[in-house]
CSV table of C-alpha atoms in Angstrom, one decimal:
chain,number,residue,atom,x,y,z
A,38,GLY,CA,-55.0,-64.9,43.5
A,39,GLN,CA,-56.0,-66.7,40.3
A,40,LEU,CA,-58.9,-68.9,41.1
A,41,ARG,CA,-60.8,-70.5,38.2
A,42,GLY,CA,-64.5,-69.9,38.2
A,43,SER,CA,-64.5,-67.3,41.1
A,44,SER,CA,-64.5,-64.3,38.8
A,45,ARG,CA,-65.7,-63.5,35.3
A,46,TRP,CA,-62.2,-62.2,34.5
A,47,GLY,CA,-60.3,-65.1,36.1
A,48,GLY,CA,-59.0,-63.2,39.1
A,49,ASN,CA,-60.1,-62.9,42.7
A,50,PHE,CA,-58.8,-60.0,44.8
A,51,ASN,CA,-59.8,-60.1,48.5
A,52,LEU,CA,-59.9,-56.6,50.0
A,53,ARG,CA,-61.0,-57.8,53.4
A,54,THR,CA,-57.7,-59.3,54.7
A,55,GLY,CA,-56.0,-56.1,55.7
A,56,ALA,CA,-53.3,-53.9,54.2
A,57,GLN,CA,-49.6,-53.7,54.7
A,58,PHE,CA,-47.6,-50.5,55.0
A,59,ILE,CA,-43.8,-50.3,54.5
A,60,GLY,CA,-41.6,-47.4,55.1
A,61,GLY,CA,-38.0,-46.4,55.8
A,62,ILE,CA,-35.3,-43.7,55.7
A,63,GLN,CA,-31.8,-44.0,54.5
A,64,TYR,CA,-28.6,-41.9,55.0
A,65,ALA,CA,-25.5,-42.4,52.9
A,66,HIS,CA,-22.3,-40.5,53.5
A,67,ASN,CA,-19.3,-40.4,51.2
A,68,PRO,CA,-21.2,-42.3,48.4
A,69,PRO,CA,-19.5,-43.3,45.1
A,70,SER,CA,-19.9,-41.0,42.2
A,71,VAL,CA,-23.3,-40.7,40.6
A,72,GLY,CA,-23.5,-43.0,37.6
A,73,ALA,CA,-20.6,-45.1,38.7
A,74,PRO,CA,-21.8,-47.1,41.8
A,75,ASN,CA,-18.9,-49.5,41.6
A,76,ALA,CA,-16.2,-46.9,41.2
A,77,PRO,CA,-14.1,-45.9,44.2
A,78,ALA,CA,-15.5,-42.8,46.0
A,79,ALA,CA,-13.5,-39.6,45.6
A,80,GLN,CA,-14.0,-38.3,49.1
A,81,SER,CA,-12.3,-37.4,52.4
A,82,GLY,CA,-13.8,-40.3,54.3
A,83,LEU,CA,-15.0,-43.9,53.8
A,84,PRO,CA,-18.5,-44.6,52.5
A,85,GLY,CA,-21.3,-45.9,54.6
A,86,THR,CA,-25.1,-46.4,54.5
A,87,TYR,CA,-27.5,-46.4,57.4
A,88,LYS,CA,-31.2,-47.3,57.3
A,89,LEU,CA,-34.2,-47.4,59.6
A,90,GLY,CA,-37.4,-49.1,58.5
A,91,PHE,CA,-40.7,-50.7,59.5
A,92,TRP,CA,-43.6,-52.6,58.2
A,93,TYR,CA,-47.2,-52.7,59.6
A,94,ASP,CA,-50.0,-55.1,58.7
A,95,THR,CA,-53.6,-54.4,59.7
A,96,ALA,CA,-54.7,-58.1,59.3
A,97,GLY,CA,-55.2,-60.5,62.1
A,98,TYR,CA,-52.4,-62.9,63.1
A,99,PRO,CA,-52.8,-66.2,65.1
A,100,ASP,CA,-51.5,-66.0,68.7
A,101,GLN,CA,-48.5,-68.1,69.4
A,102,ARG,CA,-49.8,-69.4,72.7
A,103,PHE,CA,-53.4,-68.8,73.5
A,104,ASP,CA,-56.7,-69.9,72.0
A,105,THR,CA,-59.9,-67.9,71.5
A,106,ARG,CA,-61.0,-68.5,75.1
A,107,GLY,CA,-57.6,-67.5,76.6
A,108,LEU,CA,-56.5,-71.0,77.3
A,109,SER,CA,-53.1,-72.3,76.3
A,110,LEU,CA,-53.2,-74.1,73.0
A,111,ALA,CA,-51.5,-77.0,74.8
A,112,ASN,CA,-54.3,-77.4,77.2
A,113,PRO,CA,-56.5,-80.5,76.5
A,114,ALA,CA,-59.5,-78.2,77.1
A,115,SER,CA,-58.4,-75.8,74.4
A,116,SER,CA,-60.5,-75.2,71.4
A,117,GLY,CA,-57.4,-75.7,69.3
A,118,ILE,CA,-58.1,-72.4,67.5
A,119,ALA,CA,-55.5,-69.7,68.1
A,120,ARG,CA,-56.7,-66.3,69.2
A,121,THR,CA,-56.5,-63.6,66.5
A,122,ASP,CA,-54.2,-60.7,67.4
A,123,ARG,CA,-55.1,-57.6,65.4
A,124,GLY,CA,-52.2,-56.0,63.5
A,125,ASN,CA,-48.6,-56.8,63.3
A,126,PHE,CA,-45.4,-54.9,62.8
A,127,SER,CA,-41.6,-55.0,62.7
A,128,LEU,CA,-38.9,-52.4,63.2
A,129,TYR,CA,-35.4,-52.9,61.7
A,130,ALA,CA,-32.1,-51.0,61.2
A,131,VAL,CA,-29.2,-51.6,58.8
A,132,ALA,CA,-25.7,-50.2,59.1
A,133,ASP,CA,-23.1,-50.9,56.4
A,134,GLN,CA,-19.8,-49.1,56.8
A,135,THR,CA,-16.5,-49.4,55.0
A,136,ILE,CA,-13.7,-49.3,57.6
A,137,TRP,CA,-10.6,-49.8,55.6
A,138,GLN,CA,-9.5,-49.0,52.0
A,139,PRO,CA,-5.8,-48.9,51.5
A,140,ASP,CA,-6.0,-47.1,48.1
A,141,PRO,CA,-9.1,-45.1,47.2
A,142,GLU,CA,-8.4,-45.7,43.5
A,143,GLN,CA,-8.5,-49.5,44.0
A,144,PRO,CA,-11.5,-51.7,44.7
A,145,MET,CA,-10.1,-53.5,47.7
A,146,ALA,CA,-12.1,-52.5,50.8
A,147,LEU,CA,-13.1,-53.9,54.1
A,148,ALA,CA,-16.6,-53.2,55.4
A,149,VAL,CA,-18.7,-54.2,58.4
A,150,PHE,CA,-22.5,-54.5,58.6
A,151,LEU,CA,-25.2,-55.0,61.3
A,152,ARG,CA,-28.9,-55.6,60.9
A,153,PRO,CA,-31.1,-55.8,64.0
A,154,MET,CA,-34.9,-56.5,64.0
A,155,ILE,CA,-37.7,-56.5,66.6
A,156,ALA,CA,-41.4,-57.7,66.4
A,157,PRO,CA,-44.2,-58.5,68.9
A,158,SER,CA,-43.6,-61.9,70.6
A,159,ASP,CA,-47.3,-62.9,71.0
A,160,ARG,CA,-48.0,-63.1,67.3
A,161,ASN,CA,-44.5,-63.8,65.8
A,162,GLN,CA,-42.4,-66.9,66.4
A,163,ILE,CA,-39.2,-64.7,66.3
A,164,ASN,CA,-39.4,-61.5,68.2
A,165,PHE,CA,-35.7,-60.4,67.8
A,166,SER,CA,-32.9,-61.1,65.4
A,167,VAL,CA,-29.6,-59.6,64.6
A,168,ASN,CA,-27.0,-60.5,62.0
A,169,GLY,CA,-23.8,-58.9,61.1
A,170,GLY,CA,-20.4,-59.5,59.7
A,171,VAL,CA,-17.5,-58.3,57.7
A,172,THR,CA,-16.9,-58.3,53.9
A,173,LEU,CA,-13.7,-57.9,51.9
A,174,LYS,CA,-14.0,-56.6,48.4
A,175,ALA,CA,-11.3,-57.8,45.9
A,176,PRO,CA,-9.7,-60.2,48.3
A,177,LEU,CA,-7.3,-61.7,45.8
A,178,PRO,CA,-5.1,-60.2,43.1
A,179,GLY,CA,-6.9,-59.9,39.8
A,180,ARG,CA,-10.3,-60.6,41.4
A,181,ASP,CA,-11.6,-57.1,41.7
A,182,ASP,CA,-15.3,-58.1,41.5
A,183,ASP,CA,-15.1,-60.9,44.1
A,184,THR,CA,-16.2,-60.6,47.8
A,185,LEU,CA,-15.2,-62.7,50.8
A,186,GLY,CA,-17.6,-62.6,53.7
A,187,LEU,CA,-17.8,-63.8,57.3
A,188,GLY,CA,-21.1,-63.4,59.2
A,189,PHE,CA,-23.0,-64.3,62.3
A,190,GLY,CA,-26.6,-64.2,63.3
A,191,VAL,CA,-29.0,-64.8,66.2
A,192,ALA,CA,-32.8,-65.4,66.0
A,193,ASN,CA,-34.6,-65.4,69.3
A,194,ILE,CA,-37.8,-67.3,69.8
A,195,GLY,CA,-40.4,-65.0,71.3
A,196,GLY,CA,-42.2,-65.3,74.6
A,197,GLY,CA,-45.4,-66.7,73.1
A,198,ALA,CA,-43.7,-69.7,71.4
A,199,ARG,CA,-41.5,-70.2,74.5
A,200,GLY,CA,-44.6,-70.2,76.7
A,201,LEU,CA,-46.4,-72.7,74.5
A,202,ALA,CA,-43.4,-75.1,74.7
A,203,ARG,CA,-43.5,-74.8,78.5
A,204,ASP,CA,-47.2,-75.5,78.4
A,205,LEU,CA,-46.7,-78.5,76.2
A,206,ALA,CA,-44.2,-79.9,78.7
A,207,LEU,CA,-46.7,-79.3,81.5
A,208,PHE,CA,-49.7,-81.0,79.8
A,209,SER,CA,-47.7,-83.7,78.0
A,210,ALA,CA,-46.5,-87.0,79.5
A,211,THR,CA,-43.5,-86.9,77.3
A,212,TYR,CA,-40.4,-84.6,77.3
A,213,VAL,CA,-40.8,-81.5,75.3
A,214,PRO,CA,-37.7,-79.4,74.5
A,215,GLY,CA,-37.7,-75.8,75.6
A,216,ARG,CA,-37.4,-73.1,73.0
A,217,GLY,CA,-34.6,-70.6,72.8
A,218,ALA,CA,-32.4,-68.8,70.3
A,219,GLU,CA,-30.8,-70.1,67.1
A,220,THR,CA,-27.2,-68.9,66.4
A,221,PHE,CA,-25.2,-69.3,63.2
A,222,VAL,CA,-21.9,-68.4,61.6
A,223,GLU,CA,-21.4,-68.2,57.9
A,224,LEU,CA,-18.4,-68.1,55.5
A,225,THR,CA,-19.0,-67.2,51.9
A,226,TYR,CA,-17.1,-66.3,48.7
A,227,GLN,CA,-18.9,-64.5,45.9
A,228,ALA,CA,-16.9,-65.1,42.7
A,229,GLN,CA,-17.6,-63.1,39.5
A,230,ILE,CA,-16.7,-65.8,36.9
A,231,ALA,CA,-17.9,-63.7,33.9
A,232,PRO,CA,-19.9,-60.5,33.5
A,233,TRP,CA,-23.0,-62.6,33.3
A,234,TRP,CA,-22.1,-65.4,35.7
A,235,GLN,CA,-21.6,-65.4,39.5
A,236,LEU,CA,-20.9,-68.4,41.7
A,237,GLN,CA,-21.1,-68.2,45.5
A,238,PRO,CA,-20.1,-71.2,47.7
A,239,ASP,CA,-21.4,-70.9,51.2
A,240,ILE,CA,-20.9,-72.8,54.4
A,241,GLN,CA,-22.9,-72.3,57.6
A,242,TYR,CA,-22.9,-73.8,61.1
A,243,ARG,CA,-26.1,-73.5,63.2
A,244,TRP,CA,-26.4,-74.1,66.9
A,245,ARG,CA,-29.8,-75.1,68.4
A,246,THR,CA,-31.4,-75.4,64.9
A,247,GLY,CA,-34.9,-73.9,64.9
A,248,GLY,CA,-34.5,-72.5,68.3
A,249,GLY,CA,-35.1,-75.8,70.1
A,250,VAL,CA,-37.8,-77.1,67.9
A,251,ALA,CA,-38.7,-80.8,68.3
A,252,ASP,CA,-37.0,-83.3,66.0
A,253,PRO,CA,-39.8,-85.1,64.1
A,254,ASN,CA,-37.6,-88.2,63.7
A,255,ARG,CA,-36.7,-88.4,67.4
A,256,PRO,CA,-39.6,-87.8,69.7
A,257,GLY,CA,-38.7,-85.9,72.9
A,258,LYS,CA,-35.5,-84.6,71.3
A,259,ALA,CA,-34.7,-81.1,69.9
A,260,LEU,CA,-33.1,-80.7,66.5
A,261,GLY,CA,-29.3,-80.7,66.9
A,262,ASN,CA,-26.7,-78.4,65.5
A,263,ALA,CA,-26.5,-78.3,61.7
A,264,LEU,CA,-23.7,-77.9,59.1
A,265,ILE,CA,-25.0,-76.5,55.8
A,266,ILE,CA,-22.9,-76.3,52.6
A,267,GLY,CA,-24.2,-74.9,49.4
A,268,VAL,CA,-23.5,-73.1,46.2
A,269,ARG,CA,-25.5,-70.2,44.7
A,270,ASN,CA,-25.4,-70.0,40.9
A,271,LEU,CA,-26.5,-66.8,39.3
A,272,ILE,CA,-26.7,-66.4,35.6
A,273,THR,CA,-27.9,-63.1,34.1
A,274,PHE,CA,-29.4,-63.2,30.6
């Protein structure tokens, strides 16, 4: 980071906080022609891409439930300092497959995708997530570069954070909501207004927002379901 006064050259690079390694493999079958990624593929089957990946970090991560003495962080006798768990990692996969294309010479195509992920639950709030959906390229006449998408997702709160919520309920005199999974559905439309301008309205509905996290404005209550509406505006210069 750039910290004034910490280095003669105005920069401070800490080499004692671990290193992160990222890797993955990918397999694509029936891909579009080289040099024309948006062109319809001239092949006997429909295109698809499959990936497997990981990341690993050697640094220490705070435990989601226990302190340095092995007590729950919710325990009044706790030091309040989370135990450091050495190392962290995540494994993920991606599948993106076209399942319908009425005319190989036209852009209209229907595809499905799925993305699962896992991570250790003692040092990550979310230990498992999966999202997937379906996309339709060129959904309307004359809109070859537009995409309509419908998706879903689940993010599961890991055992460490769930256990801490149970401990808080045990040691607290007030009601503490239990933790669980957050689920959402999403509808979006990516519109290519001009070669340099893309608009993407998006609507999402989420159940158990935050996986049962407490509502700061309503003590003893969990955050309710949420409706989210937005527009993404992308301009390329």
